[in-house]
PDB file of C-alpha atoms in Angstrom:
ATOM      1  CA  MET N   1     190.107 -71.608 -91.009  1.00 51.00           C
ATOM      2  CA  PRO N   2     193.710 -71.021 -89.971  1.00 52.00           C
ATOM      3  CA  TYR N   3     192.316 -68.706 -87.223  1.00 49.00           C
ATOM      4  CA  PHE N   4     190.231 -71.598 -85.861  1.00 47.00           C
ATOM      5  CA  ILE N   5     193.158 -73.921 -85.806  1.00 50.00           C
ATOM      6  CA  ALA N   6     195.311 -71.396 -83.793  1.00 48.00           C
ATOM      7  CA  LEU N   7     192.416 -70.846 -81.377  1.00 48.00           C
ATOM      8  CA  LEU N   8     192.122 -74.539 -81.061  1.00 46.00           C
ATOM      9  CA  VAL N   9     195.690 -75.001 -80.016  1.00 42.00           C
ATOM     10  CA  ILE N  10     195.474 -72.316 -77.397  1.00 45.00           C
ATOM     11  CA  ALA N  11     192.287 -73.860 -76.092  1.00 47.00           C
ATOM     12  CA  ILE N  12     193.837 -77.319 -75.775  1.00 46.00           C
ATOM     13  CA  ALA N  13     196.644 -75.722 -73.677  1.00 46.00           C
ATOM     14  CA  LEU N  14     194.107 -74.070 -71.445  1.00 48.00           C
ATOM     15  CA  ASN N  15     191.102 -76.452 -71.187  1.00 53.00           C
ATOM     16  CA  SER N  16     190.250 -79.776 -72.945  1.00 49.00           C
ATOM     17  CA  HIS N  17     186.394 -79.116 -72.712  1.00 52.00           C
ATOM     18  CA  PHE N  18     186.721 -75.642 -74.166  1.00 49.00           C
ATOM     19  CA  ALA N  19     188.881 -77.105 -76.983  1.00 49.00           C
ATOM     20  CA  ALA N  20     186.056 -79.541 -77.680  1.00 52.00           C
ATOM     21  CA  PHE N  21     183.641 -76.685 -77.923  1.00 50.00           C
ATOM     22  CA  ILE N  22     185.830 -74.775 -80.290  1.00 51.00           C
ATOM     23  CA  LEU N  23     186.244 -77.940 -82.582  1.00 50.00           C
ATOM     24  CA  TYR N  24     182.467 -78.401 -82.678  1.00 52.00           C
ATOM     25  CA  LEU N  25     181.908 -74.694 -83.620  1.00 52.00           C
ATOM     26  CA  ALA N  26     184.317 -74.801 -86.298  1.00 54.00           C
ATOM     27  CA  THR N  27     182.772 -77.980 -87.836  1.00 55.00           C
ATOM     28  CA  VAL N  28     179.277 -76.453 -87.804  1.00 47.00           C
ATOM     29  CA  LEU N  29     180.413 -73.088 -89.338  1.00 50.00           C
ATOM     30  CA  SER N  30     182.335 -74.957 -92.011  1.00 53.00           C
ATOM     31  CA  VAL N  31     179.462 -77.205 -93.039  1.00 47.00           C
ATOM     32  CA  GLY N  32     176.965 -74.306 -92.876  1.00 49.00           C
ATOM     33  CA  PHE N  33     179.375 -72.196 -95.140  1.00 44.00           C
ATOM     34  CA  ARG N  34     179.571 -74.961 -97.681  1.00 47.00           C
ATOM     35  CA  PHE N  35     175.732 -75.502 -97.740  1.00 42.00           C
ATOM     36  CA  SER N  36     175.004 -71.912 -98.271  1.00 45.00           C
ATOM     37  CA  ARG N  37     177.333 -71.835-101.231  1.00 45.00           C
ATOM     38  CA  THR N  38     176.059 -75.028-102.899  1.00 48.00           C
ATOM     39  CA  SER N  39     172.307 -74.664-102.128  1.00 50.00           C
ATOM     40  CA  ALA N  40     171.888 -71.217-103.712  1.00 51.00           C
ATOM     41  CA  PRO N  41     169.995 -71.573-106.782  1.00 57.00           C
ATOM     42  CA  ALA N  42     171.562 -70.389-110.003  1.00 59.00           C
ATOM     43  CA  ARG N  43     169.964 -67.246-111.312  1.00 66.00           C
ATOM     44  CA  SER N  44     168.573 -67.848-114.703  1.00 64.00           C
ATOM     45  CA  PRO N  45     168.674 -65.109-117.312  1.00 68.00           C
ATOM     46  CA  THR N  46     165.548 -63.035-117.697  1.00 69.00           C
ATOM     47  CA  PRO N  47     163.637 -64.566-120.690  1.00 69.00           C
ATOM     48  CA  LYS N  48     163.238 -62.190-123.696  1.00 71.00           C
ATOM     49  CA  PRO N  49     159.719 -61.574-124.841  1.00 66.00           C
ATOM     50  CA  PRO N  50     158.824 -63.230-128.327  1.00 70.00           C
ATOM     51  CA  SER N  51     159.710 -61.230-131.324  1.00 73.00           C
ATOM     52  CA  GLU N  52     157.073 -60.099-133.703  1.00 67.00           C
ATOM     53  CA  GLU N  53     158.496 -62.298-136.408  1.00 77.00           C
ATOM     54  CA  SER N  54     158.199 -65.434-134.154  1.00 79.00           C
ATOM     55  CA  ILE N  55     154.666 -64.573-133.162  1.00 75.00           C
ATOM     56  CA  ALA N  56     153.809 -64.166-136.934  1.00 76.00           C
ATOM     57  CA  ARG N  57     155.202 -67.568-137.658  1.00 83.00           C
ATOM     58  CA  LEU N  58     153.298 -69.228-134.909  1.00 84.00           C
ATOM     59  CA  LEU N  59     150.048 -67.544-136.083  1.00 83.00           C
ATOM     60  CA  ALA N  60     150.705 -68.682-139.641  1.00 85.00           C
ATOM     61  CA  VAL N  61     151.077 -72.241-138.517  1.00 88.00           C
ATOM     62  CA  LYS N  62     148.024 -72.089-136.385  1.00 88.00           C
ATOM     63  CA  ARG N  63     146.046 -70.644-139.317  1.00 89.00           C
ATOM     64  CA  LYS N  64     147.139 -73.463-141.769  1.00 91.00           C
ATOM     65  CA  GLN N  65     146.142 -76.063-138.998  1.00 93.00           C
ATOM     66  CA  VAL N  66     142.801 -74.674-138.463  1.00 93.00           C
ATOM     67  CA  ILE N  67     141.986 -74.408-142.389  1.00 94.00           C
ATOM     68  CA  ALA N  68     143.278 -77.943-142.893  1.00 94.00           C
ATOM     69  CA  GLN N  69     141.318 -79.337-140.037  1.00 94.00           C
ATOM     70  CA  HIS N  70     138.067 -77.819-141.426  1.00 95.00           C
ATOM     71  CA  GLY N  71     138.219 -79.170-144.919  1.00 94.00           C
ATOM     72  CA  GLY N  72     140.267 -76.385-146.540  1.00 95.00           C
ATOM     73  CA  LEU N  73     138.873 -73.379-148.379  1.00 95.00           C
ATOM     74  CA  LEU N  74     135.660 -73.561-150.398  1.00 95.00           C
ATOM     75  CA  GLN N  75     136.560 -73.622-154.081  1.00 95.00           C
ATOM     76  CA  ASP N  76     133.937 -71.072-155.057  1.00 95.00           C
ATOM     77  CA  GLN N  77     135.204 -67.693-155.953  1.00 95.00           C
ATOM     78  CA  VAL N  78     131.846 -66.065-156.104  1.00 95.00           C
ATOM     79  CA  ALA N  79     130.978 -67.007-152.585  1.00 95.00           C
ATOM     80  CA  GLN N  80     134.459 -66.016-151.455  1.00 96.00           C
ATOM     81  CA  ASP N  81     134.283 -62.654-153.072  1.00 96.00           C
ATOM     82  CA  HIS N  82     130.840 -62.221-151.384  1.00 95.00           C
ATOM     83  CA  VAL N  83     131.999 -62.789-147.709  1.00 96.00           C
ATOM     84  CA  LYS N  84     135.015 -60.661-148.449  1.00 96.00           C
ATOM     85  CA  ASP N  85     132.842 -57.587-149.600  1.00 96.00           C
ATOM     86  CA  VAL N  86     130.606 -58.001-146.404  1.00 96.00           C
ATOM     87  CA  GLY N  87     133.567 -58.338-144.193  1.00 97.00           C
ATOM     88  CA  GLN N  88     135.438 -55.351-145.451  1.00 96.00           C
ATOM     89  CA  ARG N  89     132.303 -53.229-144.917  1.00 96.00           C
ATOM     90  CA  LEU N  90     132.352 -54.323-141.273  1.00 96.00           C
ATOM     91  CA  THR N  91     136.118 -53.813-140.972  1.00 96.00           C
ATOM     92  CA  VAL N  92     135.773 -50.281-141.928  1.00 95.00           C
ATOM     93  CA  ALA N  93     132.819 -49.860-139.499  1.00 95.00           C
ATOM     94  CA  ALA N  94     135.029 -51.176-136.617  1.00 93.00           C
ATOM     95  CA  GLY N  95     137.581 -48.393-137.279  1.00 91.00           C
ATOM     96  CA  LEU N  96     140.172 -50.884-138.719  1.00 92.00           C
ATOM     97  CA  SER N  97     142.057 -50.231-141.873  1.00 90.00           C
ATOM     98  CA  PRO N  98     140.333 -51.533-145.130  1.00 90.00           C
ATOM     99  CA  GLY N  99     141.835 -54.845-145.980  1.00 90.00           C
ATOM    100  CA  GLY N 100     143.163 -55.453-142.510  1.00 91.00           C
ATOM    101  CA  ILE N 101     141.063 -58.490-141.861  1.00 95.00           C
ATOM    102  CA  SER N 102     140.543 -61.410-144.282  1.00 95.00           C
ATOM    103  CA  PHE N 103     137.261 -63.230-144.523  1.00 97.00           C
ATOM    104  CA  CYS N 104     137.004 -66.733-145.998  1.00 97.00           C
ATOM    105  CA  ILE N 105     134.671 -69.746-146.255  1.00 97.00           C
ATOM    106  CA  LEU N 106     135.815 -73.169-145.141  1.00 97.00           C
ATOM    107  CA  ASN N 107     134.482 -76.303-146.889  1.00 97.00           C
ATOM    108  CA  TYR N 108     133.119 -77.801-143.746  1.00 96.00           C
ATOM    109  CA  PRO N 109     129.544 -79.145-143.090  1.00 95.00           C
ATOM    110  CA  GLU N 110     129.404 -78.264-139.391  1.00 93.00           C
ATOM    111  CA  PRO N 111     128.357 -74.718-138.457  1.00 91.00           C
ATOM    112  CA  ARG N 112     131.374 -72.884-137.297  1.00 92.00           C
ATOM    113  CA  ALA N 113     132.465 -69.260-137.117  1.00 95.00           C
ATOM    114  CA  MET N 114     135.855 -68.257-135.806  1.00 94.00           C
ATOM    115  CA  ALA N 115     138.107 -65.286-135.521  1.00 94.00           C
ATOM    116  CA  LEU N 116     141.763 -65.991-135.617  1.00 91.00           C
ATOM    117  CA  PRO N 117     143.555 -62.840-134.342  1.00 85.00           C
ATOM    118  CA  PRO N 118     145.044 -60.695-135.707  1.00 85.00           C
ATOM    119  CA  SER N 119     143.560 -60.564-139.054  1.00 90.00           C
ATOM    120  CA  LEU N 120     141.448 -63.683-140.110  1.00 94.00           C
ATOM    121  CA  VAL N 121     137.795 -64.641-139.793  1.00 97.00           C
ATOM    122  CA  LEU N 122     136.514 -67.956-140.953  1.00 96.00           C
ATOM    123  CA  ILE N 123     133.005 -69.179-141.581  1.00 97.00           C
ATOM    124  CA  THR N 124     132.006 -72.825-142.732  1.00 96.00           C
ATOM    125  CA  THR N 125     129.609 -73.846-145.261  1.00 96.00           C
ATOM    126  CA  GLY N 126     127.646 -75.294-142.619  1.00 94.00           C
ATOM    127  CA  ILE N 127     126.617 -71.733-141.666  1.00 94.00           C
ATOM    128  CA  TYR N 128     126.849 -69.940-144.982  1.00 95.00           C
ATOM    129  CA  ARG N 129     124.437 -72.023-146.860  1.00 93.00           C
ATOM    130  CA  THR N 130     121.819 -71.833-144.248  1.00 91.00           C
ATOM    131  CA  LEU N 131     121.774 -67.881-144.086  1.00 93.00           C
ATOM    132  CA  ARG N 132     118.583 -66.203-144.976  1.00 92.00           C
ATOM    133  CA  SER N 133     119.870 -62.691-145.584  1.00 93.00           C
ATOM    134  CA  GLU N 134     123.120 -60.784-146.123  1.00 95.00           C
ATOM    135  CA  SER N 135     122.599 -59.020-142.820  1.00 94.00           C
ATOM    136  CA  GLU N 136     122.652 -62.377-140.977  1.00 95.00           C
ATOM    137  CA  LEU N 137     126.202 -63.001-142.612  1.00 96.00           C
ATOM    138  CA  ALA N 138     127.066 -59.515-141.541  1.00 96.00           C
ATOM    139  CA  GLY N 139     125.933 -60.280-138.014  1.00 96.00           C
ATOM    140  CA  ILE N 140     128.227 -63.271-137.767  1.00 96.00           C
ATOM    141  CA  PHE N 141     131.151 -61.389-139.073  1.00 97.00           C
ATOM    142  CA  ALA N 142     130.482 -58.384-136.971  1.00 96.00           C
ATOM    143  CA  HIS N 143     130.657 -60.494-133.814  1.00 95.00           C
ATOM    144  CA  GLU N 144     134.024 -61.962-134.906  1.00 96.00           C
ATOM    145  CA  VAL N 145     135.365 -58.601-135.983  1.00 96.00           C
ATOM    146  CA  GLY N 146     134.362 -57.473-132.412  1.00 94.00           C
ATOM    147  CA  HIS N 147     136.787 -59.958-130.959  1.00 92.00           C
ATOM    148  CA  ILE N 148     139.670 -58.772-133.040  1.00 93.00           C
ATOM    149  CA  ALA N 149     138.940 -55.028-132.602  1.00 91.00           C
ATOM    150  CA  ALA N 150     138.764 -55.545-128.777  1.00 87.00           C
ATOM    151  CA  ILE N 151     142.112 -57.290-128.755  1.00 85.00           C
ATOM    152  CA  LYS N 152     143.618 -54.685-130.977  1.00 82.00           C
ATOM    153  CA  TRP N 153     142.268 -51.843-128.815  1.00 79.00           C
ATOM    154  CA  SER N 154     143.478 -53.512-125.625  1.00 76.00           C
ATOM    155  CA  ILE N 155     147.013 -53.837-127.050  1.00 73.00           C
ATOM    156  CA  ASP N 156     146.989 -50.293-128.393  1.00 70.00           C
ATOM    157  CA  CYS N 157     145.750 -48.992-125.124  1.00 71.00           C
ATOM    158  CA  ARG N 158     148.422 -50.647-123.130  1.00 69.00           C
ATOM    159  CA  ARG N 159     151.061 -48.888-125.397  1.00 67.00           C
ATOM    160  CA  ARG N 160     149.914 -45.521-124.438  1.00 66.00           C
ATOM    161  CA  SER N 161     150.455 -44.222-120.880  1.00 59.00           C
ATOM    162  CA  ASN N 162     147.477 -41.905-121.077  1.00 60.00           C
ATOM    163  CA  CYS N 163     144.938 -44.462-122.159  1.00 64.00           C
ATOM    164  CA  LYS N 164     141.728 -45.084-120.122  1.00 61.00           C
ATOM    165  CA  GLN N 165     141.311 -48.877-119.970  1.00 54.00           C
ATOM    166  CA  HIS N 166     138.456 -49.944-121.966  1.00 51.00           C
ATOM    167  CA  GLN N 167     135.985 -52.719-120.861  1.00 48.00           C
ATOM    168  CA  THR N 168     138.171 -55.273-122.878  1.00 47.00           C
ATOM    169  CA  GLY N 169     140.623 -55.187-120.002  1.00 51.00           C
ATOM    170  CA  ARG N 170     137.859 -56.317-117.425  1.00 59.00           C
ATOM    171  CA  CYS N 171     136.988 -59.088-119.936  1.00 66.00           C
ATOM    172  CA  HIS N 172     140.497 -60.350-120.231  1.00 59.00           C
ATOM    173  CA  ARG N 173     140.096 -63.565-118.137  1.00 64.00           C
ATOM    174  CA  ASN N 174     136.264 -64.031-118.646  1.00 70.00           C
ATOM    175  CA  SER N 175     135.340 -65.725-121.960  1.00 76.00           C
ATOM    176  CA  GLN N 176     131.674 -65.198-121.404  1.00 80.00           C
ATOM    177  CA  CYS N 177     132.262 -61.506-120.897  1.00 85.00           C
ATOM    178  CA  ARG N 178     134.173 -61.284-124.066  1.00 86.00           C
ATOM    179  CA  GLU N 179     131.267 -62.910-126.033  1.00 90.00           C
ATOM    180  CA  HIS N 180     128.737 -60.380-124.594  1.00 86.00           C
ATOM    181  CA  GLN N 181     131.269 -57.641-125.500  1.00 90.00           C
ATOM    182  CA  ALA N 182     131.666 -58.827-129.180  1.00 91.00           C
ATOM    183  CA  ASP N 183     127.862 -58.922-129.318  1.00 93.00           C
ATOM    184  CA  ARG N 184     127.678 -55.299-128.258  1.00 91.00           C
ATOM    185  CA  LEU N 185     130.300 -54.244-130.713  1.00 92.00           C
ATOM    186  CA  ALA N 186     128.603 -56.283-133.450  1.00 94.00           C
ATOM    187  CA  ILE N 187     125.407 -54.318-133.071  1.00 93.00           C
ATOM    188  CA  THR N 188     127.383 -50.972-133.314  1.00 92.00           C
ATOM    189  CA  TYR N 189     129.246 -52.226-136.572  1.00 94.00           C
ATOM    190  CA  LEU N 190     126.057 -53.415-138.219  1.00 94.00           C
ATOM    191  CA  ALA N 191     124.435 -50.088-137.773  1.00 92.00           C
ATOM    192  CA  ARG N 192     127.394 -48.193-139.057  1.00 93.00           C
ATOM    193  CA  ALA N 193     127.687 -50.435-142.044  1.00 94.00           C
ATOM    194  CA  GLY N 194     124.015 -50.233-142.919  1.00 93.00           C
ATOM    195  CA  PHE N 195     122.893 -53.799-142.072  1.00 94.00           C
ATOM    196  CA  ASN N 196     119.906 -54.903-140.014  1.00 92.00           C
ATOM    197  CA  ARG N 197     120.864 -54.914-136.401  1.00 89.00           C
ATOM    198  CA  ASN N 198     118.244 -57.600-135.605  1.00 89.00           C
ATOM    199  CA  ALA N 199     119.663 -60.096-137.987  1.00 90.00           C
ATOM    200  CA  LEU N 200     122.168 -61.408-135.430  1.00 91.00           C
ATOM    201  CA  VAL N 201     119.315 -62.198-133.034  1.00 91.00           C
ATOM    202  CA  SER N 202     117.306 -64.042-135.845  1.00 91.00           C
ATOM    203  CA  PHE N 203     120.450 -66.171-136.754  1.00 92.00           C
ATOM    204  CA  LEU N 204     121.116 -66.964-133.076  1.00 91.00           C
ATOM    205  CA  TRP N 205     117.400 -67.964-132.489  1.00 89.00           C
ATOM    206  CA  ARG N 206     117.189 -70.182-135.545  1.00 90.00           C
ATOM    207  CA  SER N 207     120.566 -71.843-134.769  1.00 87.00           C
ATOM    208  CA  MET N 208     119.317 -72.607-131.240  1.00 83.00           C
ATOM    209  CA  GLN N 209     116.126 -74.164-132.587  1.00 84.00           C
ATOM    210  CA  ASN N 210     118.148 -76.315-135.042  1.00 82.00           C
ATOM    211  CA  ASN N 211     120.374 -77.514-132.123  1.00 78.00           C
ATOM    212  CA  VAL N 212     117.375 -78.344-130.053  1.00 78.00           C
ATOM    213  CA  GLN N 213     115.831 -80.502-132.769  1.00 81.00           C
ATOM    214  CA  ARG N 214     119.159 -82.290-133.205  1.00 76.00           C
ATOM    215  CA  GLY N 215     119.220 -83.058-129.406  1.00 73.00           C
ATOM    216  CA  TYR N 216     121.688 -80.432-128.351  1.00 68.00           C
ATOM    217  CA  ARG N 217     120.109 -78.412-125.520  1.00 61.00           C
ATOM    218  CA  HIS N 218     123.486 -76.870-124.072  1.00 60.00           C
ATOM    219  CA  ASP N 219     122.604 -73.566-125.620  1.00 59.00           C
ATOM    220  CA  LEU N 220     119.501 -73.154-123.544  1.00 58.00           C
ATOM    221  CA  ARG N 221     121.078 -72.967-120.120  1.00 60.00           C
ATOM    222  CA  ASP N 222     123.746 -70.883-118.468  1.00 62.00           C
ATOM    223  CA  ASP N 223     126.799 -72.871-117.521  1.00 63.00           C
ATOM    224  CA  PRO N 224     129.585 -70.799-115.666  1.00 59.00           C
ATOM    225  CA  HIS N 225     132.221 -73.327-116.957  1.00 62.00           C
ATOM    226  CA  SER N 226     131.177 -72.873-120.681  1.00 67.00           C
ATOM    227  CA  SER N 227     133.223 -70.438-122.946  1.00 64.00           C
ATOM    228  CA  HIS N 228     129.816 -68.911-124.140  1.00 72.00           C
ATOM    229  CA  PRO N 229     126.802 -67.656-122.409  1.00 80.00           C
ATOM    230  CA  SER N 230     123.515 -69.153-123.083  1.00 83.00           C
ATOM    231  CA  VAL N 231     121.811 -68.207-126.404  1.00 85.00           C
ATOM    232  CA  PRO N 232     118.764 -66.863-124.704  1.00 87.00           C
ATOM    233  CA  ASP N 233     121.007 -64.567-122.519  1.00 88.00           C
ATOM    234  CA  ARG N 234     122.844 -63.443-125.522  1.00 89.00           C
ATOM    235  CA  ILE N 235     119.541 -62.681-127.249  1.00 88.00           C
ATOM    236  CA  ASP N 236     118.114 -60.736-124.301  1.00 89.00           C
ATOM    237  CA  ALA N 237     121.362 -58.633-123.999  1.00 89.00           C
ATOM    238  CA  ILE N 238     121.336 -57.847-127.658  1.00 90.00           C
ATOM    239  CA  ASN N 239     117.669 -56.955-127.698  1.00 89.00           C
ATOM    240  CA  GLU N 240     118.388 -54.597-124.800  1.00 88.00           C
ATOM    241  CA  MET N 241     121.336 -53.115-126.579  1.00 85.00           C
ATOM    242  CA  VAL N 242     119.136 -52.408-129.737  1.00 85.00           C
ATOM    243  CA  LYS N 243     116.377 -50.794-127.671  1.00 82.00           C
ATOM    244  CA  SER N 244     118.865 -48.619-125.812  1.00 78.00           C
ATOM    245  CA  THR N 245     120.502 -47.238-128.794  1.00 68.00           C
ATOM    246  CA  SER N 246     117.977 -44.881-130.361  1.00 53.00           C
ATOM    247  CA  ASP N 247     120.279 -43.392-132.959  1.00 49.00           C
ATOM    248  CA  PRO N 248     121.606 -46.410-135.022  1.00 46.00           C
ATOM    249  CA  ARG N 249     124.896 -44.364-135.568  1.00 45.00           C
ATOM    250  CA  SER N 250     125.399 -43.998-131.951  1.00 42.00           C
ATOM    251  CA  PRO N 251     128.919 -45.375-131.246  1.00 39.00           C
ATOM    252  CA  GLN N 252     129.536 -47.854-128.373  1.00 38.00           C
ATOM    253  CA  PHE N 253     133.116 -48.463-129.129  1.00 36.00           C
ATOM    254  CA  ILE N 254     135.210 -45.432-130.665  1.00 35.00           C
ATOM    255  CA  PRO N 255     138.913 -45.730-130.275  1.00 35.00           C
ATOM    256  CA  GLN N 256     140.456 -42.426-129.176  1.00 34.00           C
ATOM    257  CA  LYS N 257     142.905 -42.964-131.990  1.00 37.00           C
ATOM    258  CA  LYS N 258     142.797 -44.850-135.112  1.00 38.00           C
ATOM    259  CA  LEU N 259     143.952 -48.387-134.296  1.00 34.00           C
ATOM    260  CA  ARG N 260     147.560 -48.960-135.583  1.00 35.00           C
ATOM    261  CA  ASP N 261     148.330 -51.609-138.044  1.00 34.00           C
ATOM    262  CA  THR N 262     151.567 -52.318-136.122  1.00 32.00           C
ATOM    263  CA  SER N 263     149.657 -53.925-133.279  1.00 34.00           C
ATOM    264  CA  PHE N 264     150.145 -57.275-135.077  1.00 35.00           C
ATOM    265  CA  PRO N 265     152.174 -58.507-138.017  1.00 35.00           C
ATOM    266  CA  THR N 266     150.229 -57.765-141.250  1.00 37.00           C
ATOM    267  CA  TYR N 267     151.585 -60.426-143.583  1.00 37.00           C
ATOM    268  CA  VAL N 268     149.561 -63.314-141.941  1.00 41.00           C
ATOM    269  CA  SER N 269     146.154 -61.949-142.801  1.00 50.00           C
ATOM    270  CA  GLN N 270     145.447 -63.850-146.031  1.00 67.00           C
ATOM    271  CA  CYS N 271     143.635 -67.106-146.063  1.00 70.00           C
TER     272      CYS N 271
END
């Protein structure tokens, strides 16, 4: 700024018009300089990724909320032990550590089955009391275990630089793709654990018929906005999967390495 003042004095002595131009130029530059300093957004610090402990706390809160919203746990130890035994057979069949996933029954009349990653599978009495065979129970659990195994595999794969991306990566943003994927994994796990692979189809077919009788026909048609594909579409895909797998032990999902338990915190797995 002192240089502009000296230049302005010289300009006034030489020519008044030239002096006015110098004064205008100084004003514009001064305003522009102040604007550039005040308008620059402050740089915010790079957010740190959440710690494993904070994720575990959030998952534990979510788990308690879901259980409370569905009537709490069924107070029937025989039934709880039954689903635990079936679930553990499928956990091992999926290549996961024994006891790495907990299986529990919720005291809720509506038919629900859900996986709460990283290590919890829940089923309601609304489903459990309508099952016609242990293989049907295994079929439901195998589907939910498929969701958890796919997530664990995807995380484990991203941690290794030499890992070829499994199909789970392509299903990341497509919920219907993830459902078909879980069905395919379920068929493999059922075969490995010694259950009837057709039991999942029989359960889906009967559930669809019950929904139709109750006036719910949303399972019959494909809806791109739905989180699940239609039941007929799922049944067709499962049947094709069963037919194409001549050897019931033929693996469709084999991790290149044993899935590491450190992919998720392990102390949130209990019901």
